[in-house]
Amino acid sequence: MGAKIDSLFIDAIELIFTASYLSKQQKQPFVQKASARLDLLKLFLQISWEIKALDNKKYISLSEKLDETGRMLGGWQKHL
């Protein structure tokens, strides 16, 4: 589970980084993929929390940051 979470996190970072260097017309698919990876990451974190593999404090901290990132990606998608 931890390896999957790490992989999704790295994928999302790579997609966001790549999108930041592309033209406006080329950004859309990368931002959409990053948003999808972020949603999967949140799902796996929730599952980890539910099976007690992640404590409440860490889950809350990560969730808040991922929610903010999701809002930022959503705004970016609307702008495109």
N, CA, C and O atoms as a CHARMM CRD file, in Angstrom:
* protein
*
  320
    1    1 MET  N      0.83200  -1.19000   0.00000 PROA 1      0.00000
    2    1 MET  CA     0.00000   0.00000   0.00000 PROA 1      0.00000
    3    1 MET  C      0.87400   1.25000   0.00000 PROA 1      0.00000
    4    1 MET  O      0.61200   2.20700  -0.72900 PROA 1      0.00000
    5    2 GLY  N      1.91300   1.22700   0.82600 PROA 2      0.00000
    6    2 GLY  CA     2.80600   2.37100   0.91000 PROA 2      0.00000
    7    2 GLY  C      3.50700   2.65600  -0.40900 PROA 2      0.00000
    8    2 GLY  O      3.68600   3.81400  -0.78400 PROA 2      0.00000
    9    3 ALA  N      3.90600   1.59700  -1.11400 PROA 3      0.00000
   10    3 ALA  CA     4.57900   1.77400  -2.40500 PROA 3      0.00000
   11    3 ALA  C      3.63400   2.39000  -3.42500 PROA 3      0.00000
   12    3 ALA  O      4.04600   3.22100  -4.23400 PROA 3      0.00000
   13    4 LYS  N      2.37000   1.98800  -3.39200 PROA 4      0.00000
   14    4 LYS  CA     1.37700   2.54800  -4.31500 PROA 4      0.00000
   15    4 LYS  C      1.16100   4.03300  -4.02000 PROA 4      0.00000
   16    4 LYS  O      1.08200   4.84600  -4.94200 PROA 4      0.00000
   17    5 ILE  N      1.06700   4.38100  -2.75600 PROA 5      0.00000
   18    5 ILE  CA     0.89600   5.78200  -2.35800 PROA 5      0.00000
   19    5 ILE  C      2.09700   6.60500  -2.81500 PROA 5      0.00000
   20    5 ILE  O      1.93700   7.69400  -3.36700 PROA 5      0.00000
   21    6 ASP  N      3.29400   6.08300  -2.58300 PROA 6      0.00000
   22    6 ASP  CA     4.49800   6.78700  -3.02700 PROA 6      0.00000
   23    6 ASP  C      4.50300   6.98400  -4.53800 PROA 6      0.00000
   24    6 ASP  O      4.83500   8.06000  -5.03400 PROA 6      0.00000
   25    7 SER  N      4.13500   5.94400  -5.25200 PROA 7      0.00000
   26    7 SER  CA     4.12200   6.00300  -6.71200 PROA 7      0.00000
   27    7 SER  C      3.12000   7.03700  -7.22600 PROA 7      0.00000
   28    7 SER  O      3.43100   7.80800  -8.13400 PROA 7      0.00000
   29    8 LEU  N      1.92600   7.05300  -6.65000 PROA 8      0.00000
   30    8 LEU  CA     0.91000   8.02700  -7.06600 PROA 8      0.00000
   31    8 LEU  C      1.35500   9.45400  -6.75400 PROA 8      0.00000
   32    8 LEU  O      1.13000  10.37000  -7.54500 PROA 8      0.00000
   33    9 PHE  N      1.97800   9.63000  -5.61700 PROA 9      0.00000
   34    9 PHE  CA     2.46400  10.95100  -5.22900 PROA 9      0.00000
   35    9 PHE  C      3.52300  11.44000  -6.22000 PROA 9      0.00000
   36    9 PHE  O      3.47200  12.58300  -6.67600 PROA 9      0.00000
   37   10 ILE  N      4.46500  10.58500  -6.54500 PROA 10     0.00000
   38   10 ILE  CA     5.51500  10.94500  -7.49600 PROA 10     0.00000
   39   10 ILE  C      4.92700  11.20100  -8.88000 PROA 10     0.00000
   40   10 ILE  O      5.32700  12.15500  -9.54800 PROA 10     0.00000
   41   11 ASP  N      3.99100  10.37100  -9.32000 PROA 11     0.00000
   42   11 ASP  CA     3.33300  10.58500 -10.62100 PROA 11     0.00000
   43   11 ASP  C      2.65500  11.95300 -10.68000 PROA 11     0.00000
   44   11 ASP  O      2.78500  12.67800 -11.66600 PROA 11     0.00000
   45   12 ALA  N      1.94100  12.29200  -9.62600 PROA 12     0.00000
   46   12 ALA  CA     1.23300  13.57800  -9.59800 PROA 12     0.00000
   47   12 ALA  C      2.22300  14.73800  -9.66300 PROA 12     0.00000
   48   12 ALA  O      1.99700  15.70800 -10.38800 PROA 12     0.00000
   49   13 ILE  N      3.30000  14.64500  -8.92100 PROA 13     0.00000
   50   13 ILE  CA     4.31600  15.70300  -8.94400 PROA 13     0.00000
   51   13 ILE  C      4.91800  15.83500 -10.33800 PROA 13     0.00000
   52   13 ILE  O      5.08500  16.94600 -10.84000 PROA 13     0.00000
   53   14 GLU  N      5.24100  14.71400 -10.96100 PROA 14     0.00000
   54   14 GLU  CA     5.82300  14.74700 -12.30800 PROA 14     0.00000
   55   14 GLU  C      4.86400  15.37500 -13.31800 PROA 14     0.00000
   56   14 GLU  O      5.27600  16.17600 -14.15800 PROA 14     0.00000
   57   15 LEU  N      3.59200  15.01200 -13.23400 PROA 15     0.00000
   58   15 LEU  CA     2.60400  15.56200 -14.16900 PROA 15     0.00000
   59   15 LEU  C      2.42500  17.06400 -13.97100 PROA 15     0.00000
   60   15 LEU  O      2.33800  17.81500 -14.94300 PROA 15     0.00000
   61   16 ILE  N      2.37100  17.49700 -12.73500 PROA 16     0.00000
   62   16 ILE  CA     2.22700  18.92900 -12.44600 PROA 16     0.00000
   63   16 ILE  C      3.46400  19.68300 -12.93100 PROA 16     0.00000
   64   16 ILE  O      3.34700  20.74500 -13.54200 PROA 16     0.00000
   65   17 PHE  N      4.62600  19.14400 -12.66200 PROA 17     0.00000
   66   17 PHE  CA     5.87000  19.78000 -13.09300 PROA 17     0.00000
   67   17 PHE  C      5.92500  19.88500 -14.61200 PROA 17     0.00000
   68   17 PHE  O      6.27800  20.93300 -15.15200 PROA 17     0.00000
   69   18 THR  N      5.57800  18.80400 -15.30000 PROA 18     0.00000
   70   18 THR  CA     5.58500  18.80600 -16.76300 PROA 18     0.00000
   71   18 THR  C      4.59500  19.82800 -17.29900 PROA 18     0.00000
   72   18 THR  O      4.91800  20.59200 -18.20900 PROA 18     0.00000
   73   19 ALA  N      3.39500  19.84600 -16.74200 PROA 19     0.00000
   74   19 ALA  CA     2.36700  20.78600 -17.20700 PROA 19     0.00000
   75   19 ALA  C      2.80900  22.23200 -17.04400 PROA 19     0.00000
   76   19 ALA  O      2.44300  23.09000 -17.84700 PROA 19     0.00000
   77   20 SER  N      3.58100  22.49700 -16.02600 PROA 20     0.00000
   78   20 SER  CA     4.00100  23.87800 -15.77300 PROA 20     0.00000
   79   20 SER  C      4.90000  24.42600 -16.88100 PROA 20     0.00000
   80   20 SER  O      5.02700  25.64200 -17.02600 PROA 20     0.00000
   81   21 TYR  N      5.51400  23.55500 -17.65100 PROA 21     0.00000
   82   21 TYR  CA     6.41200  23.98900 -18.71900 PROA 21     0.00000
   83   21 TYR  C      5.78400  23.94100 -20.11400 PROA 21     0.00000
   84   21 TYR  O      6.42300  24.33000 -21.09100 PROA 21     0.00000
   85   22 LEU  N      4.56200  23.47700 -20.21200 PROA 22     0.00000
   86   22 LEU  CA     3.92300  23.33800 -21.51800 PROA 22     0.00000
   87   22 LEU  C      3.10400  24.56900 -21.88300 PROA 22     0.00000
   88   22 LEU  O      2.78200  25.40000 -21.03300 PROA 22     0.00000
   89   23 SER  N      2.77700  24.66500 -23.16300 PROA 23     0.00000
   90   23 SER  CA     1.90600  25.75000 -23.60600 PROA 23     0.00000
   91   23 SER  C      0.49600  25.49800 -23.07900 PROA 23     0.00000
   92   23 SER  O      0.16200  24.38100 -22.68100 PROA 23     0.00000
   93   24 LYS  N     -0.31200  26.52800 -23.08000 PROA 24     0.00000
   94   24 LYS  CA    -1.66200  26.43400 -22.54000 PROA 24     0.00000
   95   24 LYS  C     -2.45800  25.29900 -23.19700 PROA 24     0.00000
   96   24 LYS  O     -3.20700  24.59400 -22.52100 PROA 24     0.00000
   97   25 GLN  N     -2.29800  25.12600 -24.49400 PROA 25     0.00000
   98   25 GLN  CA    -3.03400  24.09100 -25.22300 PROA 25     0.00000
   99   25 GLN  C     -2.57500  22.68000 -24.84300 PROA 25     0.00000
  100   25 GLN  O     -3.36000  21.73400 -24.91200 PROA 25     0.00000
  101   26 GLN  N     -1.32800  22.53800 -24.44800 PROA 26     0.00000
  102   26 GLN  CA    -0.78000  21.22100 -24.12300 PROA 26     0.00000
  103   26 GLN  C     -0.95500  20.83300 -22.65300 PROA 26     0.00000
  104   26 GLN  O     -0.79800  19.66200 -22.30600 PROA 26     0.00000
  105   27 LYS  N     -1.27200  21.77600 -21.80400 PROA 27     0.00000
  106   27 LYS  CA    -1.35700  21.53400 -20.36300 PROA 27     0.00000
  107   27 LYS  C     -2.53000  20.64600 -19.95400 PROA 27     0.00000
  108   27 LYS  O     -2.39000  19.81300 -19.05900 PROA 27     0.00000
  109   28 GLN  N     -3.67800  20.81400 -20.59600 PROA 28     0.00000
  110   28 GLN  CA    -4.93000  20.19300 -20.15100 PROA 28     0.00000
  111   28 GLN  C     -4.81400  18.70100 -19.82900 PROA 28     0.00000
  112   28 GLN  O     -5.20500  18.30100 -18.73300 PROA 28     0.00000
  113   29 PRO  N     -4.29900  17.86200 -20.72400 PROA 29     0.00000
  114   29 PRO  CA    -4.26000  16.42700 -20.38500 PROA 29     0.00000
  115   29 PRO  C     -3.36400  16.12200 -19.18100 PROA 29     0.00000
  116   29 PRO  O     -3.65500  15.20400 -18.41400 PROA 29     0.00000
  117   30 PHE  N     -2.29600  16.87100 -19.01200 PROA 30     0.00000
  118   30 PHE  CA    -1.39100  16.64100 -17.88200 PROA 30     0.00000
  119   30 PHE  C     -2.03900  17.05600 -16.56500 PROA 30     0.00000
  120   30 PHE  O     -1.88100  16.37700 -15.55100 PROA 30     0.00000
  121   31 VAL  N     -2.76100  18.15900 -16.57800 PROA 31     0.00000
  122   31 VAL  CA    -3.44700  18.62200 -15.37400 PROA 31     0.00000
  123   31 VAL  C     -4.57000  17.64300 -15.01300 PROA 31     0.00000
  124   31 VAL  O     -4.78200  17.35500 -13.83500 PROA 31     0.00000
  125   32 GLN  N     -5.28300  17.13500 -16.01100 PROA 32     0.00000
  126   32 GLN  CA    -6.34400  16.15700 -15.74800 PROA 32     0.00000
  127   32 GLN  C     -5.77500  14.87000 -15.15700 PROA 32     0.00000
  128   32 GLN  O     -6.33000  14.32300 -14.20400 PROA 32     0.00000
  129   33 LYS  N     -4.67400  14.39200 -15.71700 PROA 33     0.00000
  130   33 LYS  CA    -4.04600  13.17500 -15.18800 PROA 33     0.00000
  131   33 LYS  C     -3.54200  13.40100 -13.76500 PROA 33     0.00000
  132   33 LYS  O     -3.68600  12.52800 -12.90900 PROA 33     0.00000
  133   34 ALA  N     -2.96000  14.55600 -13.51200 PROA 34     0.00000
  134   34 ALA  CA    -2.47000  14.86500 -12.16900 PROA 34     0.00000
  135   34 ALA  C     -3.62800  14.87100 -11.17300 PROA 34     0.00000
  136   34 ALA  O     -3.50200  14.37000 -10.05600 PROA 34     0.00000
  137   35 SER  N     -4.74400  15.43900 -11.58700 PROA 35     0.00000
  138   35 SER  CA    -5.92900  15.48200 -10.72100 PROA 35     0.00000
  139   35 SER  C     -6.43300  14.06400 -10.42600 PROA 35     0.00000
  140   35 SER  O     -6.80900  13.75900  -9.29500 PROA 35     0.00000
  141   36 ALA  N     -6.43900  13.21300 -11.43700 PROA 36     0.00000
  142   36 ALA  CA    -6.87200  11.82300 -11.24600 PROA 36     0.00000
  143   36 ALA  C     -5.92300  11.08600 -10.30400 PROA 36     0.00000
  144   36 ALA  O     -6.37200  10.33100  -9.44200 PROA 36     0.00000
  145   37 ARG  N     -4.61900  11.29600 -10.46100 PROA 37     0.00000
  146   37 ARG  CA    -3.63300  10.65900  -9.57600 PROA 37     0.00000
  147   37 ARG  C     -3.82900  11.13800  -8.14200 PROA 37     0.00000
  148   37 ARG  O     -3.73500  10.35700  -7.19500 PROA 37     0.00000
  149   38 LEU  N     -4.09900  12.42100  -7.99700 PROA 38     0.00000
  150   38 LEU  CA    -4.32200  12.98500  -6.67400 PROA 38     0.00000
  151   38 LEU  C     -5.55900  12.36700  -6.01300 PROA 38     0.00000
  152   38 LEU  O     -5.54200  12.06600  -4.82000 PROA 38     0.00000
  153   39 ASP  N     -6.61600  12.18200  -6.78100 PROA 39     0.00000
  154   39 ASP  CA    -7.82400  11.55300  -6.24600 PROA 39     0.00000
  155   39 ASP  C     -7.54100  10.11100  -5.81000 PROA 39     0.00000
  156   39 ASP  O     -8.01100   9.67100  -4.76000 PROA 39     0.00000
  157   40 LEU  N     -6.77900   9.38700  -6.61300 PROA 40     0.00000
  158   40 LEU  CA    -6.40500   8.01800  -6.22800 PROA 40     0.00000
  159   40 LEU  C     -5.53600   8.01800  -4.98000 PROA 40     0.00000
  160   40 LEU  O     -5.69200   7.16600  -4.10500 PROA 40     0.00000
  161   41 LEU  N     -4.63300   8.96500  -4.90400 PROA 41     0.00000
  162   41 LEU  CA    -3.77400   9.08900  -3.73200 PROA 41     0.00000
  163   41 LEU  C     -4.61200   9.31200  -2.47900 PROA 41     0.00000
  164   41 LEU  O     -4.36300   8.69400  -1.44400 PROA 41     0.00000
  165   42 LYS  N     -5.60700  10.19700  -2.57000 PROA 42     0.00000
  166   42 LYS  CA    -6.48700  10.44500  -1.42300 PROA 42     0.00000
  167   42 LYS  C     -7.25500   9.18700  -1.03900 PROA 42     0.00000
  168   42 LYS  O     -7.45400   8.91800   0.14600 PROA 42     0.00000
  169   43 LEU  N     -7.68600   8.41600  -2.03400 PROA 43     0.00000
  170   43 LEU  CA    -8.41100   7.17400  -1.76600 PROA 43     0.00000
  171   43 LEU  C     -7.52600   6.17600  -1.01800 PROA 43     0.00000
  172   43 LEU  O     -7.95000   5.59100  -0.02100 PROA 43     0.00000
  173   44 PHE  N     -6.30600   5.98500  -1.49700 PROA 44     0.00000
  174   44 PHE  CA    -5.40700   5.03900  -0.84600 PROA 44     0.00000
  175   44 PHE  C     -5.00000   5.49900   0.55100 PROA 44     0.00000
  176   44 PHE  O     -4.81500   4.67500   1.44600 PROA 44     0.00000
  177   45 LEU  N     -4.86100   6.79500   0.73900 PROA 45     0.00000
  178   45 LEU  CA    -4.57800   7.29600   2.08200 PROA 45     0.00000
  179   45 LEU  C     -5.74900   7.03400   3.02100 PROA 45     0.00000
  180   45 LEU  O     -5.55200   6.68000   4.18300 PROA 45     0.00000
  181   46 GLN  N     -6.96200   7.20800   2.51900 PROA 46     0.00000
  182   46 GLN  CA    -8.14000   6.94100   3.34300 PROA 46     0.00000
  183   46 GLN  C     -8.21300   5.46400   3.71700 PROA 46     0.00000
  184   46 GLN  O     -8.51600   5.11600   4.85800 PROA 46     0.00000
  185   47 ILE  N     -7.93600   4.61300   2.75500 PROA 47     0.00000
  186   47 ILE  CA    -7.93200   3.17400   3.04400 PROA 47     0.00000
  187   47 ILE  C     -6.87000   2.85500   4.09300 PROA 47     0.00000
  188   47 ILE  O     -7.11800   2.08600   5.02100 PROA 47     0.00000
  189   48 SER  N     -5.69200   3.44700   3.94200 PROA 48     0.00000
  190   48 SER  CA    -4.61900   3.22700   4.92700 PROA 48     0.00000
  191   48 SER  C     -5.05000   3.67000   6.31700 PROA 48     0.00000
  192   48 SER  O     -4.76000   3.00100   7.30900 PROA 48     0.00000
  193   49 TRP  N     -5.73900   4.79300   6.38300 PROA 49     0.00000
  194   49 TRP  CA    -6.23000   5.28400   7.66600 PROA 49     0.00000
  195   49 TRP  C     -7.29400   4.34500   8.24000 PROA 49     0.00000
  196   49 TRP  O     -7.30000   4.05900   9.43800 PROA 49     0.00000
  197   50 GLU  N     -8.19400   3.86700   7.37300 PROA 50     0.00000
  198   50 GLU  CA    -9.27600   2.99600   7.83300 PROA 50     0.00000
  199   50 GLU  C     -8.76300   1.66100   8.36500 PROA 50     0.00000
  200   50 GLU  O     -9.34800   1.09500   9.28800 PROA 50     0.00000
  201   51 ILE  N     -7.68300   1.16000   7.79100 PROA 51     0.00000
  202   51 ILE  CA    -7.13900  -0.11300   8.27800 PROA 51     0.00000
  203   51 ILE  C     -6.07800   0.11600   9.36900 PROA 51     0.00000
  204   51 ILE  O     -5.36300  -0.80200   9.77000 PROA 51     0.00000
  205   52 LYS  N     -6.00600   1.36100   9.82900 PROA 52     0.00000
  206   52 LYS  CA    -5.11300   1.74400  10.93800 PROA 52     0.00000
  207   52 LYS  C     -3.63200   1.64300  10.58500 PROA 52     0.00000
  208   52 LYS  O     -2.79400   1.48100  11.47200 PROA 52     0.00000
  209   53 ALA  N     -3.30400   1.73800   9.30500 PROA 53     0.00000
  210   53 ALA  CA    -1.90200   1.75600   8.89900 PROA 53     0.00000
  211   53 ALA  C     -1.34100   3.17400   8.98200 PROA 53     0.00000
  212   53 ALA  O     -0.13000   3.38000   8.90100 PROA 53     0.00000
  213   54 LEU  N     -2.23600   4.14600   9.14400 PROA 54     0.00000
  214   54 LEU  CA    -1.86400   5.55500   9.21500 PROA 54     0.00000
  215   54 LEU  C     -2.61000   6.17400  10.38400 PROA 54     0.00000
  216   54 LEU  O     -3.83000   6.03900  10.48200 PROA 54     0.00000
  217   55 ASP  N     -1.89100   6.85300  11.27500 PROA 55     0.00000
  218   55 ASP  CA    -2.56300   7.41500  12.44300 PROA 55     0.00000
  219   55 ASP  C     -3.35000   8.68300  12.07400 PROA 55     0.00000
  220   55 ASP  O     -3.14800   9.27300  11.01300 PROA 55     0.00000
  221   56 ASN  N     -4.23600   9.07500  12.96600 PROA 56     0.00000
  222   56 ASN  CA    -5.14300  10.20300  12.71000 PROA 56     0.00000
  223   56 ASN  C     -4.40800  11.49400  12.39200 PROA 56     0.00000
  224   56 ASN  O     -4.77400  12.20900  11.46000 PROA 56     0.00000
  225   57 LYS  N     -3.38300  11.78800  13.15700 PROA 57     0.00000
  226   57 LYS  CA    -2.65900  13.04800  12.99000 PROA 57     0.00000
  227   57 LYS  C     -2.01400  13.14400  11.60600 PROA 57     0.00000
  228   57 LYS  O     -2.11200  14.17700  10.94400 PROA 57     0.00000
  229   58 LYS  N     -1.36300  12.08100  11.17500 PROA 58     0.00000
  230   58 LYS  CA    -0.71900  12.07200   9.85900 PROA 58     0.00000
  231   58 LYS  C     -1.76900  12.12500   8.75100 PROA 58     0.00000
  232   58 LYS  O     -1.60000  12.83100   7.75600 PROA 58     0.00000
  233   59 TYR  N     -2.85300  11.37300   8.93100 PROA 59     0.00000
  234   59 TYR  CA    -3.91500  11.36200   7.91700 PROA 59     0.00000
  235   59 TYR  C     -4.51800  12.75800   7.75500 PROA 59     0.00000
  236   59 TYR  O     -4.71500  13.21900   6.63000 PROA 59     0.00000
  237   60 ILE  N     -4.80800  13.42200   8.85000 PROA 60     0.00000
  238   60 ILE  CA    -5.39600  14.76700   8.78700 PROA 60     0.00000
  239   60 ILE  C     -4.43300  15.73700   8.11500 PROA 60     0.00000
  240   60 ILE  O     -4.83100  16.52200   7.25400 PROA 60     0.00000
  241   61 SER  N     -3.18000  15.68000   8.50900 PROA 61     0.00000
  242   61 SER  CA    -2.18100  16.57400   7.93000 PROA 61     0.00000
  243   61 SER  C     -2.04800  16.37000   6.41900 PROA 61     0.00000
  244   61 SER  O     -2.06000  17.33200   5.65200 PROA 61     0.00000
  245   62 LEU  N     -1.92300  15.12600   6.00700 PROA 62     0.00000
  246   62 LEU  CA    -1.79900  14.82900   4.57800 PROA 62     0.00000
  247   62 LEU  C     -3.06600  15.19500   3.81800 PROA 62     0.00000
  248   62 LEU  O     -2.99600  15.76000   2.72700 PROA 62     0.00000
  249   63 SER  N     -4.21300  14.88000   4.38400 PROA 63     0.00000
  250   63 SER  CA    -5.48400  15.16400   3.71600 PROA 63     0.00000
  251   63 SER  C     -5.68600  16.65200   3.47800 PROA 63     0.00000
  252   63 SER  O     -6.14300  17.05800   2.40900 PROA 63     0.00000
  253   64 GLU  N     -5.34800  17.45900   4.46500 PROA 64     0.00000
  254   64 GLU  CA    -5.50500  18.91200   4.31400 PROA 64     0.00000
  255   64 GLU  C     -4.63800  19.44000   3.17300 PROA 64     0.00000
  256   64 GLU  O     -5.08700  20.25800   2.37000 PROA 64     0.00000
  257   65 LYS  N     -3.40700  18.97200   3.10900 PROA 65     0.00000
  258   65 LYS  CA    -2.49700  19.42600   2.05700 PROA 65     0.00000
  259   65 LYS  C     -2.94600  18.93000   0.69000 PROA 65     0.00000
  260   65 LYS  O     -2.86000  19.66400  -0.29500 PROA 65     0.00000
  261   66 LEU  N     -3.42200  17.69900   0.62000 PROA 66     0.00000
  262   66 LEU  CA    -3.88800  17.15400  -0.65900 PROA 66     0.00000
  263   66 LEU  C     -5.17800  17.82700  -1.11000 PROA 66     0.00000
  264   66 LEU  O     -5.38400  18.02500  -2.30700 PROA 66     0.00000
  265   67 ASP  N     -6.04400  18.17900  -0.17300 PROA 67     0.00000
  266   67 ASP  CA    -7.26300  18.90500  -0.52900 PROA 67     0.00000
  267   67 ASP  C     -6.92800  20.26800  -1.12000 PROA 67     0.00000
  268   67 ASP  O     -7.53500  20.68800  -2.10500 PROA 67     0.00000
  269   68 GLU  N     -5.97000  20.95300  -0.52300 PROA 68     0.00000
  270   68 GLU  CA    -5.54700  22.26200  -1.04200 PROA 68     0.00000
  271   68 GLU  C     -4.93800  22.11400  -2.44100 PROA 68     0.00000
  272   68 GLU  O     -5.21100  22.92100  -3.33000 PROA 68     0.00000
  273   69 THR  N     -4.12300  21.09400  -2.62700 PROA 69     0.00000
  274   69 THR  CA    -3.53700  20.83700  -3.94400 PROA 69     0.00000
  275   69 THR  C     -4.63200  20.53300  -4.95800 PROA 69     0.00000
  276   69 THR  O     -4.56500  20.98500  -6.10000 PROA 69     0.00000
  277   70 GLY  N     -5.63300  19.77300  -4.54800 PROA 70     0.00000
  278   70 GLY  CA    -6.76500  19.46600  -5.42700 PROA 70     0.00000
  279   70 GLY  C     -7.52600  20.71500  -5.83000 PROA 70     0.00000
  280   70 GLY  O     -7.93600  20.85200  -6.98200 PROA 70     0.00000
  281   71 ARG  N     -7.71900  21.62800  -4.88400 PROA 71     0.00000
  282   71 ARG  CA    -8.39300  22.89100  -5.21400 PROA 71     0.00000
  283   71 ARG  C     -7.56800  23.70500  -6.21200 PROA 71     0.00000
  284   71 ARG  O     -8.11200  24.32200  -7.12800 PROA 71     0.00000
  285   72 MET  N     -6.26200  23.69800  -6.02200 PROA 72     0.00000
  286   72 MET  CA    -5.37900  24.42100  -6.93300 PROA 72     0.00000
  287   72 MET  C     -5.42600  23.81900  -8.34000 PROA 72     0.00000
  288   72 MET  O     -5.48400  24.54600  -9.33200 PROA 72     0.00000
  289   73 LEU  N     -5.40100  22.49600  -8.41500 PROA 73     0.00000
  290   73 LEU  CA    -5.49100  21.83400  -9.71800 PROA 73     0.00000
  291   73 LEU  C     -6.84400  22.10000 -10.37800 PROA 73     0.00000
  292   73 LEU  O     -6.91700  22.31200 -11.58800 PROA 73     0.00000
  293   74 GLY  N     -7.90600  22.08900  -9.58400 PROA 74     0.00000
  294   74 GLY  CA    -9.22900  22.39200 -10.11900 PROA 74     0.00000
  295   74 GLY  C     -9.29400  23.80100 -10.69800 PROA 74     0.00000
  296   74 GLY  O     -9.87300  24.01900 -11.76200 PROA 74     0.00000
  297   75 GLY  N     -8.70000  24.74700  -9.99500 PROA 75     0.00000
  298   75 GLY  CA    -8.65100  26.11700 -10.50800 PROA 75     0.00000
  299   75 GLY  C     -7.85100  26.20700 -11.78100 PROA 75     0.00000
  300   75 GLY  O     -8.21300  26.94400 -12.69900 PROA 75     0.00000
  301   76 TRP  N     -6.76900  25.46400 -11.84200 PROA 76     0.00000
  302   76 TRP  CA    -5.92500  25.45000 -13.03800 PROA 76     0.00000
  303   76 TRP  C     -6.71000  24.88100 -14.21100 PROA 76     0.00000
  304   76 TRP  O     -6.64300  25.40500 -15.32300 PROA 76     0.00000
  305   77 GLN  N     -7.46300  23.79500 -13.95800 PROA 77     0.00000
  306   77 GLN  CA    -8.27100  23.19000 -15.02800 PROA 77     0.00000
  307   77 GLN  C     -9.32900  24.17600 -15.54000 PROA 77     0.00000
  308   77 GLN  O     -9.54300  24.28300 -16.74800 PROA 77     0.00000
  309   78 LYS  N     -9.97700  24.87900 -14.64300 PROA 78     0.00000
  310   78 LYS  CA   -11.00000  25.85800 -15.05200 PROA 78     0.00000
  311   78 LYS  C    -10.39000  26.97500 -15.87000 PROA 78     0.00000
  312   78 LYS  O    -10.99800  27.45700 -16.82500 PROA 78     0.00000
  313   79 HSD  N     -9.19200  27.38600 -15.49900 PROA 79     0.00000
  314   79 HSD  CA    -8.49200  28.45100 -16.21600 PROA 79     0.00000
  315   79 HSD  C     -8.12500  28.03000 -17.64000 PROA 79     0.00000
  316   79 HSD  O     -8.10000  28.84900 -18.55900 PROA 79     0.00000
  317   80 LEU  N     -7.84100  26.73800 -17.80200 PROA 80     0.00000
  318   80 LEU  CA    -7.46700  26.23900 -19.12100 PROA 80     0.00000
  319   80 LEU  C     -8.70100  26.08700 -19.98800 PROA 80     0.00000
  320   80 LEU  O     -8.59600  25.67700 -21.14400 PROA 80     0.00000
